[in-house]
Amino acid sequence: MVLYTGMSADNATNSSGDVAAEDSGETHKNARKSVVAVDGDDNDLEIVNRLEAHTGDGIRHRAFTALIFDEDDNILLAQRAPTKRLWDTYWDGTVASHPNPGQSQEEATRQRLEDELGISPDQYDDLRQTDKFEYKRYYPQEGVEHEVCAVLKLTLQDTSLDPVEEEVGGLMWVPYERLYENPRWYRQLRLCPWFEIAMRRDFE
């Protein structure tokens, strides 16, 4: 599996890639959560602390990003809330998170859609995994993402949304192909690195 590496385009870090987490230890809510550490082929290794997995050089772990479309092939972009530790106020396409130990990617996606956007399973019937890739990105002075990331997609038959303010700063429907082919038109939008990789792999 190809490993996509780099750092946030809007920031700089030292040559060693070291980062210091501003929120650390028991003060951060992720200190009480776990993720599944995996090898490069997405095989389970162990359960690790979620905050530790995103601090320093990071620990490779399982994750997912879910791309939500309407029936006209517009993608729903969701702005990450300013309280997020990593990539706060960046635009995601549409939600991203980590399955709990023992939870499937599909189950985790359904849960996240409901928790963040108020989307219930009866609003779609085509949830499926379409891709998977490994990437590593530093967010200087805050942390790192090193994930084997599954890509899931679905089309909403009912586009009713009820976003949770603590998770979502804004929402925007955008033509998916136009977003990829005309980045200058959307240059005011800072896109999450995992979404940029997923979108590029869709079209290249």
mmCIF file of C-alpha atoms in Angstrom:
data_model
loop_
_atom_site.group_PDB
_atom_site.id
_atom_site.type_symbol
_atom_site.label_atom_id
_atom_site.label_comp_id
_atom_site.label_asym_id
_atom_site.label_seq_id
_atom_site.Cartn_x
_atom_site.Cartn_y
_atom_site.Cartn_z
ATOM 1 C CA MET A 1 0.000 0.000 0.000
ATOM 2 C CA VAL A 2 1.355 3.452 -0.952
ATOM 3 C CA LEU A 3 2.079 5.740 2.011
ATOM 4 C CA TYR A 4 1.144 9.389 1.411
ATOM 5 C CA THR A 5 3.280 11.646 3.602
ATOM 6 C CA GLY A 6 3.614 15.365 4.220
ATOM 7 C CA MET A 7 2.476 18.193 6.446
ATOM 8 C CA SER A 8 -0.268 20.786 6.525
ATOM 9 C CA ALA A 9 0.262 23.174 3.619
ATOM 10 C CA ASP A 10 -0.545 26.157 5.825
ATOM 11 C CA ASN A 11 2.137 25.474 8.419
ATOM 12 C CA ALA A 12 5.789 24.588 8.785
ATOM 13 C CA THR A 13 7.631 22.164 11.043
ATOM 14 C CA ASN A 14 11.252 21.313 11.723
ATOM 15 C CA SER A 15 13.190 18.892 9.569
ATOM 16 C CA SER A 16 12.712 15.991 11.964
ATOM 17 C CA GLY A 17 8.933 16.291 11.797
ATOM 18 C CA ASP A 18 8.653 16.685 15.573
ATOM 19 C CA VAL A 19 5.429 18.154 16.886
ATOM 20 C CA ALA A 20 4.307 19.050 20.368
ATOM 21 C CA ALA A 21 0.713 18.446 21.360
ATOM 22 C CA GLU A 22 -0.828 21.534 22.910
ATOM 23 C CA ASP A 23 -3.536 19.444 24.537
ATOM 24 C CA SER A 24 -2.035 16.415 26.231
ATOM 25 C CA GLY A 25 -2.516 13.989 29.066
ATOM 26 C CA GLU A 26 -5.750 13.638 30.946
ATOM 27 C CA THR A 27 -6.881 17.171 30.064
ATOM 28 C CA HIS A 28 -7.909 16.162 26.550
ATOM 29 C CA LYS A 29 -11.089 14.171 25.907
ATOM 30 C CA ASN A 30 -9.251 11.782 23.571
ATOM 31 C CA ALA A 31 -7.116 10.623 26.507
ATOM 32 C CA ARG A 32 -10.104 8.495 27.510
ATOM 33 C CA LYS A 33 -10.673 6.933 24.069
ATOM 34 C CA SER A 34 -9.000 4.124 22.130
ATOM 35 C CA VAL A 35 -8.191 3.326 18.507
ATOM 36 C CA VAL A 36 -6.987 0.157 16.792
ATOM 37 C CA ALA A 37 -3.296 0.156 15.857
ATOM 38 C CA VAL A 38 -2.736 -1.690 12.563
ATOM 39 C CA ASP A 39 0.036 -2.732 10.200
ATOM 40 C CA GLY A 40 0.323 -1.454 6.637
ATOM 41 C CA ASP A 41 -2.216 -4.032 5.454
ATOM 42 C CA ASP A 42 -4.802 -2.945 8.044
ATOM 43 C CA ASN A 43 -4.357 -6.006 10.243
ATOM 44 C CA ASP A 44 -5.055 -5.489 13.949
ATOM 45 C CA LEU A 45 -2.007 -5.081 16.193
ATOM 46 C CA GLU A 46 -3.246 -3.706 19.519
ATOM 47 C CA ILE A 47 -5.602 -1.231 21.158
ATOM 48 C CA VAL A 48 -3.884 2.102 21.840
ATOM 49 C CA ASN A 49 -4.782 5.390 23.455
ATOM 50 C CA ARG A 50 -6.302 7.751 20.908
ATOM 51 C CA LEU A 51 -4.424 10.825 22.105
ATOM 52 C CA GLU A 52 -1.089 8.993 22.042
ATOM 53 C CA ALA A 53 -1.828 7.787 18.497
ATOM 54 C CA HIS A 54 -2.053 11.429 17.371
ATOM 55 C CA THR A 55 0.904 12.856 19.325
ATOM 56 C CA GLY A 56 4.626 13.028 18.538
ATOM 57 C CA ASP A 57 5.420 10.724 15.621
ATOM 58 C CA GLY A 58 2.040 9.040 15.999
ATOM 59 C CA ILE A 59 0.922 5.419 15.893
ATOM 60 C CA ARG A 60 -0.524 3.982 12.696
ATOM 61 C CA HIS A 61 -4.184 3.185 13.290
ATOM 62 C CA ARG A 62 -7.462 2.375 11.558
ATOM 63 C CA ALA A 63 -9.707 5.198 10.377
ATOM 64 C CA PHE A 64 -12.362 6.047 7.818
ATOM 65 C CA THR A 65 -13.641 8.964 5.821
ATOM 66 C CA ALA A 66 -17.200 8.978 4.482
ATOM 67 C CA LEU A 67 -18.112 10.939 1.353
ATOM 68 C CA ILE A 68 -21.763 11.940 1.150
ATOM 69 C CA PHE A 69 -23.427 12.786 -2.159
ATOM 70 C CA ASP A 70 -26.839 13.918 -3.290
ATOM 71 C CA GLU A 71 -28.551 12.471 -6.350
ATOM 72 C CA ASP A 72 -26.961 15.154 -8.589
ATOM 73 C CA ASP A 73 -23.405 14.087 -7.654
ATOM 74 C CA ASN A 74 -22.800 17.058 -5.392
ATOM 75 C CA ILE A 75 -20.608 16.248 -2.406
ATOM 76 C CA LEU A 76 -21.416 17.531 1.058
ATOM 77 C CA LEU A 77 -18.469 19.415 2.548
ATOM 78 C CA ALA A 78 -18.512 19.813 6.321
ATOM 79 C CA GLN A 79 -16.309 22.309 8.129
ATOM 80 C CA ARG A 80 -14.626 20.882 11.201
ATOM 81 C CA ALA A 81 -15.500 22.779 14.359
ATOM 82 C CA PRO A 82 -12.908 25.269 15.685
ATOM 83 C CA THR A 83 -12.618 23.203 18.875
ATOM 84 C CA LYS A 84 -11.068 20.250 16.984
ATOM 85 C CA ARG A 85 -7.458 19.604 17.997
ATOM 86 C CA LEU A 86 -6.313 18.703 14.473
ATOM 87 C CA TRP A 87 -7.325 20.480 11.259
ATOM 88 C CA ASP A 88 -9.845 22.698 13.020
ATOM 89 C CA THR A 89 -12.004 24.777 10.605
ATOM 90 C CA TYR A 90 -10.774 22.744 7.615
ATOM 91 C CA TRP A 91 -13.384 21.343 5.241
ATOM 92 C CA ASP A 92 -13.948 17.602 5.140
ATOM 93 C CA GLY A 93 -15.842 15.574 2.632
ATOM 94 C CA THR A 94 -17.870 14.695 4.688
ATOM 95 C CA VAL A 95 -17.071 13.036 8.027
ATOM 96 C CA ALA A 96 -14.030 11.180 9.327
ATOM 97 C CA SER A 97 -13.346 9.212 12.472
ATOM 98 C CA HIS A 98 -12.113 5.886 13.855
ATOM 99 C CA PRO A 99 -14.046 2.657 14.388
ATOM 100 C CA ASN A 100 -14.115 1.453 17.962
ATOM 101 C CA PRO A 101 -12.383 -1.853 18.718
ATOM 102 C CA GLY A 102 -14.548 -4.618 17.266
ATOM 103 C CA GLN A 103 -16.683 -2.206 15.228
ATOM 104 C CA SER A 104 -16.902 -2.441 11.432
ATOM 105 C CA GLN A 105 -16.231 0.545 9.195
ATOM 106 C CA GLU A 106 -19.863 0.544 8.089
ATOM 107 C CA GLU A 107 -21.162 0.526 11.670
ATOM 108 C CA ALA A 108 -18.782 3.318 12.645
ATOM 109 C CA THR A 109 -19.820 5.392 9.632
ATOM 110 C CA ARG A 110 -23.521 5.062 10.390
ATOM 111 C CA GLN A 111 -22.898 6.090 13.977
ATOM 112 C CA ARG A 112 -20.803 9.106 12.972
ATOM 113 C CA LEU A 113 -23.349 10.287 10.407
ATOM 114 C CA GLU A 114 -26.056 10.257 13.030
ATOM 115 C CA ASP A 115 -23.918 11.789 15.784
ATOM 116 C CA GLU A 116 -22.507 14.652 13.673
ATOM 117 C CA LEU A 117 -25.152 15.384 11.046
ATOM 118 C CA GLY A 118 -28.358 13.777 12.271
ATOM 119 C CA ILE A 119 -28.443 11.482 9.213
ATOM 120 C CA SER A 120 -30.393 8.299 9.896
ATOM 121 C CA PRO A 121 -29.967 4.996 7.995
ATOM 122 C CA ASP A 122 -33.369 5.368 6.327
ATOM 123 C CA GLN A 123 -32.020 8.354 4.338
ATOM 124 C CA TYR A 124 -29.700 6.140 2.233
ATOM 125 C CA ASP A 125 -29.400 2.528 1.109
ATOM 126 C CA ASP A 126 -26.063 2.340 -0.715
ATOM 127 C CA LEU A 127 -23.342 2.683 1.936
ATOM 128 C CA ARG A 128 -20.245 0.883 0.655
ATOM 129 C CA GLN A 129 -16.468 0.952 0.981
ATOM 130 C CA THR A 130 -14.761 2.048 -2.241
ATOM 131 C CA ASP A 131 -11.090 2.541 -1.386
ATOM 132 C CA LYS A 132 -8.395 2.347 1.282
ATOM 133 C CA PHE A 133 -5.024 4.078 1.607
ATOM 134 C CA GLU A 134 -2.321 4.841 4.146
ATOM 135 C CA TYR A 135 -1.182 8.397 4.815
ATOM 136 C CA LYS A 136 0.772 10.396 7.370
ATOM 137 C CA ARG A 137 0.337 14.131 7.876
ATOM 138 C CA TYR A 138 1.711 16.416 10.579
ATOM 139 C CA TYR A 139 -0.297 19.316 11.964
ATOM 140 C CA PRO A 140 2.548 21.410 13.443
ATOM 141 C CA GLN A 141 2.468 22.254 17.126
ATOM 142 C CA GLU A 142 -0.604 20.064 17.599
ATOM 143 C CA GLY A 143 -0.215 16.475 16.430
ATOM 144 C CA VAL A 144 -0.170 13.991 13.581
ATOM 145 C CA GLU A 145 -2.414 11.643 11.626
ATOM 146 C CA HIS A 146 -0.956 8.290 10.583
ATOM 147 C CA GLU A 147 -3.870 6.239 9.374
ATOM 148 C CA VAL A 148 -4.909 3.361 7.201
ATOM 149 C CA CYS A 149 -8.022 5.105 5.990
ATOM 150 C CA ALA A 150 -11.028 3.396 4.433
ATOM 151 C CA VAL A 151 -13.170 5.457 2.061
ATOM 152 C CA LEU A 152 -16.914 4.918 2.235
ATOM 153 C CA LYS A 153 -19.551 6.529 0.044
ATOM 154 C CA LEU A 154 -23.295 6.932 0.086
ATOM 155 C CA THR A 155 -26.003 8.904 -1.695
ATOM 156 C CA LEU A 156 -28.703 10.631 0.316
ATOM 157 C CA GLN A 157 -32.231 10.153 -0.954
ATOM 158 C CA ASP A 158 -33.399 12.563 1.738
ATOM 159 C CA THR A 159 -30.930 15.439 2.262
ATOM 160 C CA SER A 160 -32.386 16.628 5.574
ATOM 161 C CA LEU A 161 -29.554 17.467 7.978
ATOM 162 C CA ASP A 162 -29.347 18.300 11.668
ATOM 163 C CA PRO A 163 -25.678 19.145 12.322
ATOM 164 C CA VAL A 164 -24.236 19.222 15.826
ATOM 165 C CA GLU A 165 -22.565 22.565 16.514
ATOM 166 C CA GLU A 166 -19.804 21.028 18.645
ATOM 167 C CA GLU A 167 -18.709 18.944 15.642
ATOM 168 C CA VAL A 168 -19.597 20.935 12.526
ATOM 169 C CA GLY A 169 -18.835 24.582 11.784
ATOM 170 C CA GLY A 170 -20.582 24.773 8.404
ATOM 171 C CA LEU A 171 -21.997 22.767 5.498
ATOM 172 C CA MET A 172 -21.800 23.211 1.732
ATOM 173 C CA TRP A 173 -22.945 21.174 -1.267
ATOM 174 C CA VAL A 174 -20.373 21.338 -4.102
ATOM 175 C CA PRO A 175 -20.207 19.609 -7.521
ATOM 176 C CA TYR A 176 -17.641 16.878 -6.869
ATOM 177 C CA GLU A 177 -15.939 16.815 -10.261
ATOM 178 C CA ARG A 178 -15.791 20.603 -10.466
ATOM 179 C CA LEU A 179 -14.184 20.764 -7.014
ATOM 180 C CA TYR A 180 -11.419 18.447 -8.210
ATOM 181 C CA GLU A 181 -10.906 19.987 -11.663
ATOM 182 C CA ASN A 182 -11.047 23.652 -10.602
ATOM 183 C CA PRO A 183 -9.243 23.997 -7.258
ATOM 184 C CA ARG A 184 -8.641 27.726 -7.853
ATOM 185 C CA TRP A 185 -12.387 28.331 -7.695
ATOM 186 C CA TYR A 186 -12.408 26.897 -4.185
ATOM 187 C CA ARG A 187 -9.007 28.063 -2.954
ATOM 188 C CA GLN A 188 -10.621 29.812 0.026
ATOM 189 C CA LEU A 189 -11.538 26.348 1.321
ATOM 190 C CA ARG A 190 -8.809 24.557 3.251
ATOM 191 C CA LEU A 191 -9.459 20.869 2.655
ATOM 192 C CA CYS A 192 -8.526 18.089 5.071
ATOM 193 C CA PRO A 193 -5.549 16.104 3.764
ATOM 194 C CA TRP A 194 -7.311 12.726 3.931
ATOM 195 C CA PHE A 195 -10.168 14.106 1.835
ATOM 196 C CA GLU A 196 -7.763 15.567 -0.733
ATOM 197 C CA ILE A 197 -6.091 12.163 -1.095
ATOM 198 C CA ALA A 198 -9.417 10.328 -1.388
ATOM 199 C CA MET A 199 -10.681 12.780 -4.019
ATOM 200 C CA ARG A 200 -7.461 12.630 -6.041
ATOM 201 C CA ARG A 201 -7.571 8.833 -6.066
ATOM 202 C CA ASP A 202 -11.133 9.008 -7.388
ATOM 203 C CA PHE A 203 -10.106 10.956 -10.471
ATOM 204 C CA GLU A 204 -6.520 9.911 -11.214
#
